[in-house]
Amino acid sequence: MKILVINAGSSSLKFQLINMDDGDVLAKGLCERIGIDGRLKYTKKGCEQIVVDIPMPTHGEACRATTDYLVSAEHGVVSSMDEISAVGHRIVHGGEKLTKALLVTDEVKAELEKVIPLAPLHNPAHLIGINACQEVMPNIPHVVVFDTAFHQTMPEKAYLYALPYKYYTDYAIRRYGFHGTSHRYVSARAAEMLGKPIEELKIITCHLGNGSSISAVQGGKVIDTSMGFTPLAGLPMGSRTGDMDPAVLPFIIEKEGLNATELNDLMNKQSGVLGISGVSSDFRDLEVEAKKGHHLSQVALDMFEYSVLKFIGAYAAAMNGVDAIVFTAGVGENNIGLRERVIGGLSYLGAAIDPVKNDVRGVERDVSADGAKVRTLIVPTNEELVIAQDTMKIAQSL
Ligand code: ADP
């Protein structure tokens, strides 16, 4: 069975065609600058990426360009679209009602519409992407998979904010959590690597990339996670603040007269390690600058690491212990020094890293020191595979 995974943004559409027999990615790519001019970046398995300018006034043309390339004589990987069994759509926000992967129906679309106020930047684009893909591929099932779903097991004490309760009941203001497919994938892999049922394990999953979140997964269920009502909360990130005293906001509003949009931009796009360093939101750039002696680049990196350490400590406390700490995503998979320093600061828990085993990037591996009570694992994330697996299950059940 072959599944097409789609991740639609406001001006982009990412795709992967996965052969579910062996998990092989047959082709992947990105349509970008939708509504501006249009460009397709397309990589067939084992081939160089090609980049072509194709007019894409809407997501419809982007979806059409994608399917044209998937079946094309020169670049294609399937002989006809009939070989593709289903389409899985990544959706950032499912709110409180959409808590597991679902077949796209009119009711599901209506519910997605209702969730738009909670994810105004993402969900409208996802809906446009679903409609465009359904038009181009009307005869196969379309499935939606939510970033928020895995976190819906959190108890009230973890997901409520200490605002008057009516803000929860009236506006659904609460912690939702994001990167759920990634936390789910890496925690499941961790259990497999440890050879134990996930139901018996306490796992802390650290998804550290441009956007970062950490989750406490107890018995296979999330009991707490660092992102919140939006993906702004938790760790300081590439350009997002992470947690801070909320009273800073009215203070800035009074000082600088910012409106809500400007404030959102400040917190999401100008802050984090970019805001502190004044150099870059990219952790590699910061490492280069810090090595050259740029003080604020080093401070930004230190703040990030310190926050990772504190969240792990908090979640170990929340679960009364931890069996494994998992690192994933761009920074988690690749930053050897960060893993070593963070785990070094958790010796009191019984975590210890083997510097030789840890000297790898992007490889699935147990990097714990021999005999360490708490295991340290690197698990490259694979959100597309999770989406494809969920989609396949639903397609097969029809
Ligand atoms: P996104 O949240 O955009 O999916 P990624 O998971 O791709 O982000 O992570 C991007 C971050 O990972 C960047 O800040 C980048 O510097 C960092 N990164 C990628 N490769 C390396 C590496 N080899 N060493 C250190 N950091 C890396």
XYZ file of C-alpha atoms and ligand atoms in Angstrom:
425
model
C 0.000 0.000 0.000
C 1.275 3.491 -0.879
C 0.235 6.501 1.176
C 0.705 10.152 0.273
C 1.380 12.376 3.297
C 0.529 16.063 2.928
C 1.470 18.969 5.170
C -0.178 22.126 3.842
C 0.912 25.570 5.025
C -0.424 28.966 4.020
C 1.894 29.233 0.998
C 3.416 25.774 0.905
C 2.534 22.119 0.530
C 4.998 19.442 1.667
C 4.533 15.853 0.570
C 5.975 12.363 0.936
C 4.875 9.242 -0.851
C 5.559 6.258 1.405
C 5.525 2.593 0.501
C 3.996 1.035 3.610
C 5.338 -2.441 2.822
C 8.817 -1.339 3.866
C 8.469 2.294 5.001
C 10.434 3.493 1.977
C 9.985 7.131 0.969
C 9.491 6.827 -2.801
C 9.391 10.576 -3.422
C 9.186 13.711 -1.353
C 9.126 17.409 -1.885
C 7.672 20.797 -1.353
C 5.532 23.212 -3.327
C 6.353 26.706 -2.181
C 5.437 30.301 -2.993
C 1.812 29.232 -3.589
C -0.254 32.320 -4.411
C 2.928 34.246 -5.289
C 4.414 32.441 -8.299
C 5.053 28.769 -7.496
C 7.993 26.407 -7.248
C 8.198 22.636 -6.911
C 11.131 20.969 -5.196
C 10.931 17.259 -5.878
C 13.187 14.377 -4.918
C 12.701 10.888 -6.242
C 14.268 8.168 -4.117
C 17.934 7.796 -4.990
C 17.947 10.887 -7.225
C 19.036 14.486 -6.896
C 16.441 17.073 -5.978
C 14.956 18.931 -8.942
C 13.551 22.447 -8.703
C 10.991 23.702 -11.226
C 9.009 26.908 -11.435
C 5.329 26.058 -11.961
C 2.548 28.644 -11.658
C 0.604 27.904 -8.444
C -2.080 30.547 -7.917
C -3.739 28.235 -5.363
C -3.093 24.979 -3.480
C -5.051 23.232 -6.241
C -2.286 23.796 -8.794
C 0.319 22.797 -6.192
C -1.464 19.517 -5.551
C -1.863 18.934 -9.291
C 1.848 19.614 -9.893
C 2.724 17.126 -7.147
C 0.582 14.334 -8.555
C 1.755 15.089 -12.124
C 5.345 14.552 -11.021
C 4.530 11.416 -9.029
C 3.185 9.766 -12.210
C 5.443 11.436 -14.794
C 7.434 9.203 -17.138
C 10.738 10.863 -16.303
C 10.480 11.598 -12.565
C 7.529 9.483 -11.470
C 7.487 6.697 -8.906
C 4.047 5.217 -9.658
C 2.555 4.323 -13.017
C -0.823 5.835 -12.173
C -2.533 7.558 -9.272
C -4.537 4.344 -8.770
C -1.479 2.953 -6.995
C -1.933 5.483 -4.186
C -4.382 4.107 -1.626
C -4.971 7.106 0.630
C -3.831 10.568 1.622
C -2.862 11.511 5.189
C -3.006 15.179 6.134
C -1.006 16.610 9.007
C -3.139 18.984 11.101
C -1.588 21.164 13.779
C -4.628 21.630 15.988
C -7.503 19.276 16.692
C -8.839 21.113 19.737
C -10.476 18.991 22.428
C -12.816 16.974 20.215
C -10.491 15.738 17.471
C -8.298 13.449 19.521
C -7.389 10.685 17.096
C -6.819 10.226 13.374
C -10.071 10.475 11.432
C -11.435 9.948 7.957
C -12.200 13.331 6.399
C -15.965 13.826 6.259
C -18.119 16.933 6.121
C -18.565 16.682 9.913
C -14.814 16.476 10.499
C -14.280 19.493 8.233
C -16.945 21.397 10.173
C -15.165 20.567 13.435
C -11.859 21.694 11.911
C -13.499 25.003 11.035
C -14.527 25.384 14.669
C -10.945 24.915 15.811
C -9.618 27.699 13.530
C -9.592 30.336 16.324
C -7.154 28.112 18.244
C -4.739 27.822 15.301
C -5.469 30.766 13.013
C -2.161 30.471 11.158
C -2.267 26.739 10.503
C -5.749 25.217 10.375
C -7.158 27.396 7.545
C -4.212 26.344 5.376
C -4.774 22.694 6.285
C -8.416 22.940 5.242
C -7.467 24.556 1.944
C -4.927 21.757 1.438
C -7.516 19.046 2.158
C -10.045 20.537 -0.257
C -7.444 20.968 -2.992
C -6.182 17.398 -2.606
C -9.717 15.987 -2.522
C -10.447 17.690 -5.808
C -7.341 16.240 -7.438
C -7.751 12.803 -5.777
C -11.514 12.421 -5.267
C -11.689 8.628 -5.241
C -9.425 7.733 -2.350
C -9.819 8.209 1.408
C -8.343 11.311 2.997
C -7.381 11.126 6.667
C -6.448 13.836 9.168
C -3.801 13.297 11.865
C -3.406 15.866 14.638
C -0.295 17.260 16.350
C -2.334 17.807 19.490
C -3.926 14.340 19.689
C -1.234 12.441 21.609
C -1.340 15.045 24.392
C -5.054 14.703 25.055
C -4.400 12.208 27.852
C -3.061 14.941 30.162
C -4.973 15.275 33.443
C -6.740 18.519 34.331
C -4.025 19.528 36.766
C -1.544 19.553 33.879
C -3.650 21.091 31.126
C -5.560 23.817 32.980
C -4.150 27.297 33.430
C -4.802 29.067 36.711
C -7.057 31.654 35.098
C -10.702 31.973 36.150
C -12.236 28.670 35.037
C -14.669 30.376 32.684
C -11.777 31.152 30.309
C -11.485 27.424 29.824
C -15.196 26.800 29.406
C -15.869 29.903 27.278
C -12.791 29.952 25.067
C -11.132 26.531 25.482
C -7.993 28.218 26.830
C -5.822 25.395 28.152
C -2.594 23.565 27.449
C -2.891 21.470 24.272
C 0.711 20.589 23.421
C 2.180 20.067 19.965
C 4.648 17.819 18.081
C 2.382 14.981 19.265
C 3.126 12.639 16.361
C 6.837 13.042 17.055
C 6.528 12.399 20.806
C 4.360 9.385 20.054
C 6.759 7.949 17.483
C 9.936 8.368 19.525
C 8.393 7.104 22.772
C 7.122 3.992 20.983
C 10.533 3.418 19.381
C 12.213 3.932 22.754
C 10.085 1.181 24.294
C 11.020 -1.111 21.390
C 14.707 -0.295 21.808
C 14.503 -1.023 25.527
C 12.611 -4.257 24.839
C 9.860 -3.412 27.335
C 6.131 -2.731 26.978
C 5.541 1.009 26.855
C 2.836 0.539 29.534
C 5.616 -0.181 32.042
C 7.852 2.772 31.159
C 8.351 6.377 32.194
C 9.858 8.230 29.255
C 10.819 11.870 28.765
C 10.854 12.797 25.087
C 12.841 15.882 24.053
C 11.884 17.159 20.592
C 14.545 19.846 20.155
C 14.537 21.641 16.811
C 13.746 25.113 15.615
C 10.542 24.597 17.609
C 11.106 22.535 20.744
C 8.943 20.661 23.214
C 9.456 18.092 25.951
C 6.864 15.554 27.095
C 6.441 13.228 30.039
C 5.093 9.917 28.730
C 3.996 7.533 31.470
C 2.723 4.111 30.454
C 2.462 5.286 26.834
C 0.323 8.304 27.736
C 1.352 11.947 27.896
C 0.890 13.300 31.423
C 2.472 16.689 30.744
C 4.115 18.605 27.927
C 5.967 21.877 27.650
C 4.067 23.592 24.830
C 0.737 25.073 25.731
C -2.258 26.832 24.274
C 0.025 27.568 21.330
C 3.490 26.322 20.336
C 5.000 29.410 21.993
C 5.229 27.969 25.502
C 7.923 25.953 27.229
C 11.540 26.102 26.137
C 13.077 29.173 24.538
C 13.205 28.301 20.822
C 14.736 29.518 17.568
C 12.705 32.732 17.642
C 9.995 32.046 20.270
C 10.179 33.180 23.872
C 9.069 30.003 25.604
C 7.799 30.478 29.170
C 8.090 33.814 30.901
C 6.168 35.873 33.408
C 2.949 36.812 31.562
C 3.019 40.231 33.269
C 5.856 41.154 30.902
C 3.261 41.536 28.141
C 1.087 44.306 29.614
C 4.330 45.998 30.672
C 5.635 46.000 27.076
C 2.250 47.090 25.779
C 2.366 50.096 28.076
C 5.962 50.945 27.229
C 5.793 50.496 23.459
C 2.095 50.609 22.600
C 2.165 47.332 20.695
C -1.077 45.772 19.485
C -1.883 42.047 19.668
C -0.458 41.274 16.228
C 2.785 43.109 16.928
C 3.085 41.407 20.292
C 2.562 37.995 18.728
C 5.212 38.778 16.140
C 7.647 39.895 18.845
C 7.129 36.727 20.886
C 7.062 34.271 17.988
C 9.488 35.685 15.452
C 11.920 38.037 17.166
C 12.607 36.292 20.465
C 14.144 33.005 21.604
C 17.804 32.373 20.859
C 17.542 34.812 17.950
C 16.336 37.587 20.219
C 18.998 36.983 22.869
C 21.951 36.503 20.511
C 20.920 39.062 17.900
C 22.692 36.684 15.510
C 20.542 33.779 14.354
C 17.709 31.419 15.213
C 19.804 28.511 13.923
C 21.669 26.590 16.591
C 24.556 25.791 14.264
C 25.175 29.492 13.604
C 25.110 30.164 17.334
C 27.673 27.473 18.009
C 29.990 28.967 15.394
C 29.599 32.458 16.853
C 29.951 31.269 20.450
C 33.211 29.500 19.544
C 34.463 32.791 18.131
C 33.755 34.373 21.513
C 30.363 36.023 20.890
C 29.058 36.222 24.445
C 25.308 36.509 23.743
C 25.362 33.534 21.366
C 26.803 31.479 24.213
C 24.221 32.883 26.636
C 21.405 31.941 24.233
C 22.729 28.381 23.962
C 23.143 28.186 27.740
C 19.583 29.386 28.318
C 18.241 26.729 25.971
C 20.228 23.933 27.587
C 19.320 25.081 31.085
C 15.651 25.002 30.146
C 15.956 21.468 28.703
C 17.587 20.362 31.939
C 14.885 21.943 34.096
C 12.010 20.413 32.121
C 13.555 16.958 32.365
C 13.971 17.422 36.112
C 10.382 18.596 36.458
C 8.975 15.691 34.477
C 11.076 13.143 36.331
C 9.484 14.585 39.487
C 6.012 14.507 37.905
C 6.378 10.793 37.123
C 8.293 9.948 40.326
C 11.146 8.645 38.186
C 12.218 8.131 34.615
C 13.424 5.095 32.694
C 14.568 6.770 29.488
C 15.319 10.220 28.126
C 14.920 10.469 24.351
C 16.477 13.111 22.114
C 14.997 13.870 18.705
C 14.654 16.540 15.956
C 17.394 18.755 14.461
C 19.153 19.762 17.677
C 18.303 16.647 19.709
C 19.555 14.275 17.026
C 22.637 16.253 16.059
C 23.953 18.255 18.971
C 26.433 15.925 20.641
C 27.629 18.455 23.220
C 24.139 19.423 24.342
C 23.207 15.788 25.005
C 26.413 15.234 26.940
C 26.011 18.332 29.107
C 22.306 17.834 29.801
C 22.702 14.190 30.764
C 25.782 15.161 32.791
C 23.489 17.375 34.859
C 21.152 14.469 35.593
C 23.601 12.147 37.314
C 21.507 12.439 40.494
C 18.741 10.575 38.637
C 21.087 7.804 37.562
C 21.513 8.985 33.974
C 24.953 8.768 32.379
C 26.090 9.035 28.786
C 28.861 7.152 26.987
C 30.809 9.866 25.123
C 31.969 7.436 22.450
C 28.491 6.071 21.713
C 27.127 9.627 21.870
C 29.536 10.829 19.181
C 26.949 10.450 16.406
C 24.405 12.580 14.583
C 20.986 11.514 13.353
C 21.388 7.835 14.230
C 18.997 5.712 16.294
C 21.066 4.580 19.233
C 21.192 3.919 22.976
C 24.019 6.218 24.052
C 23.876 5.476 27.785
C 26.954 4.551 29.741
C 27.063 0.865 30.662
C 24.975 0.240 33.757
C 23.219 3.633 33.705
C 19.911 3.336 35.543
C 18.216 5.891 33.279
C 18.788 5.231 29.584
C 19.605 7.978 27.092
C 18.415 7.359 23.550
C 18.687 9.171 20.240
C 15.668 8.460 18.037
C 15.440 10.331 14.723
C 11.822 11.379 14.486
C 9.528 10.347 11.635
C 6.254 12.226 11.825
C 5.347 11.403 8.226
C 5.564 7.668 8.916
C 3.189 8.009 11.889
C 0.736 9.953 9.742
C 1.017 7.318 7.002
C 0.498 4.470 9.503
C -2.608 6.097 10.986
C -3.907 6.765 7.491
C -3.293 3.180 6.408
C -5.176 1.811 9.436
C -8.214 3.903 8.624
C -8.041 3.153 4.885
C -7.858 -0.576 5.625
C -10.831 -0.425 7.967
C -13.145 1.036 5.303
P 12.018 22.365 12.668
O 11.451 22.728 13.997
O 12.066 23.500 11.704
O 11.512 21.072 12.091
P 14.513 20.914 12.925
O 14.056 19.784 13.747
O 14.897 20.644 11.512
O 13.547 22.153 13.008
O 15.784 21.557 13.670
C 16.438 22.669 13.172
C 17.577 23.027 14.128
O 18.447 21.898 14.236
C 18.414 24.202 13.653
O 18.548 25.170 14.658
C 19.741 23.561 13.345
O 20.814 24.422 13.656
C 19.777 22.353 14.239
N 20.704 21.383 13.667
C 20.546 20.699 12.523
N 21.656 19.962 12.260
C 22.504 20.209 13.273
C 23.817 19.757 13.590
N 24.463 18.921 12.793
N 24.383 20.208 14.740
C 23.731 21.044 15.548
N 22.495 21.528 15.296
C 21.891 21.112 14.178
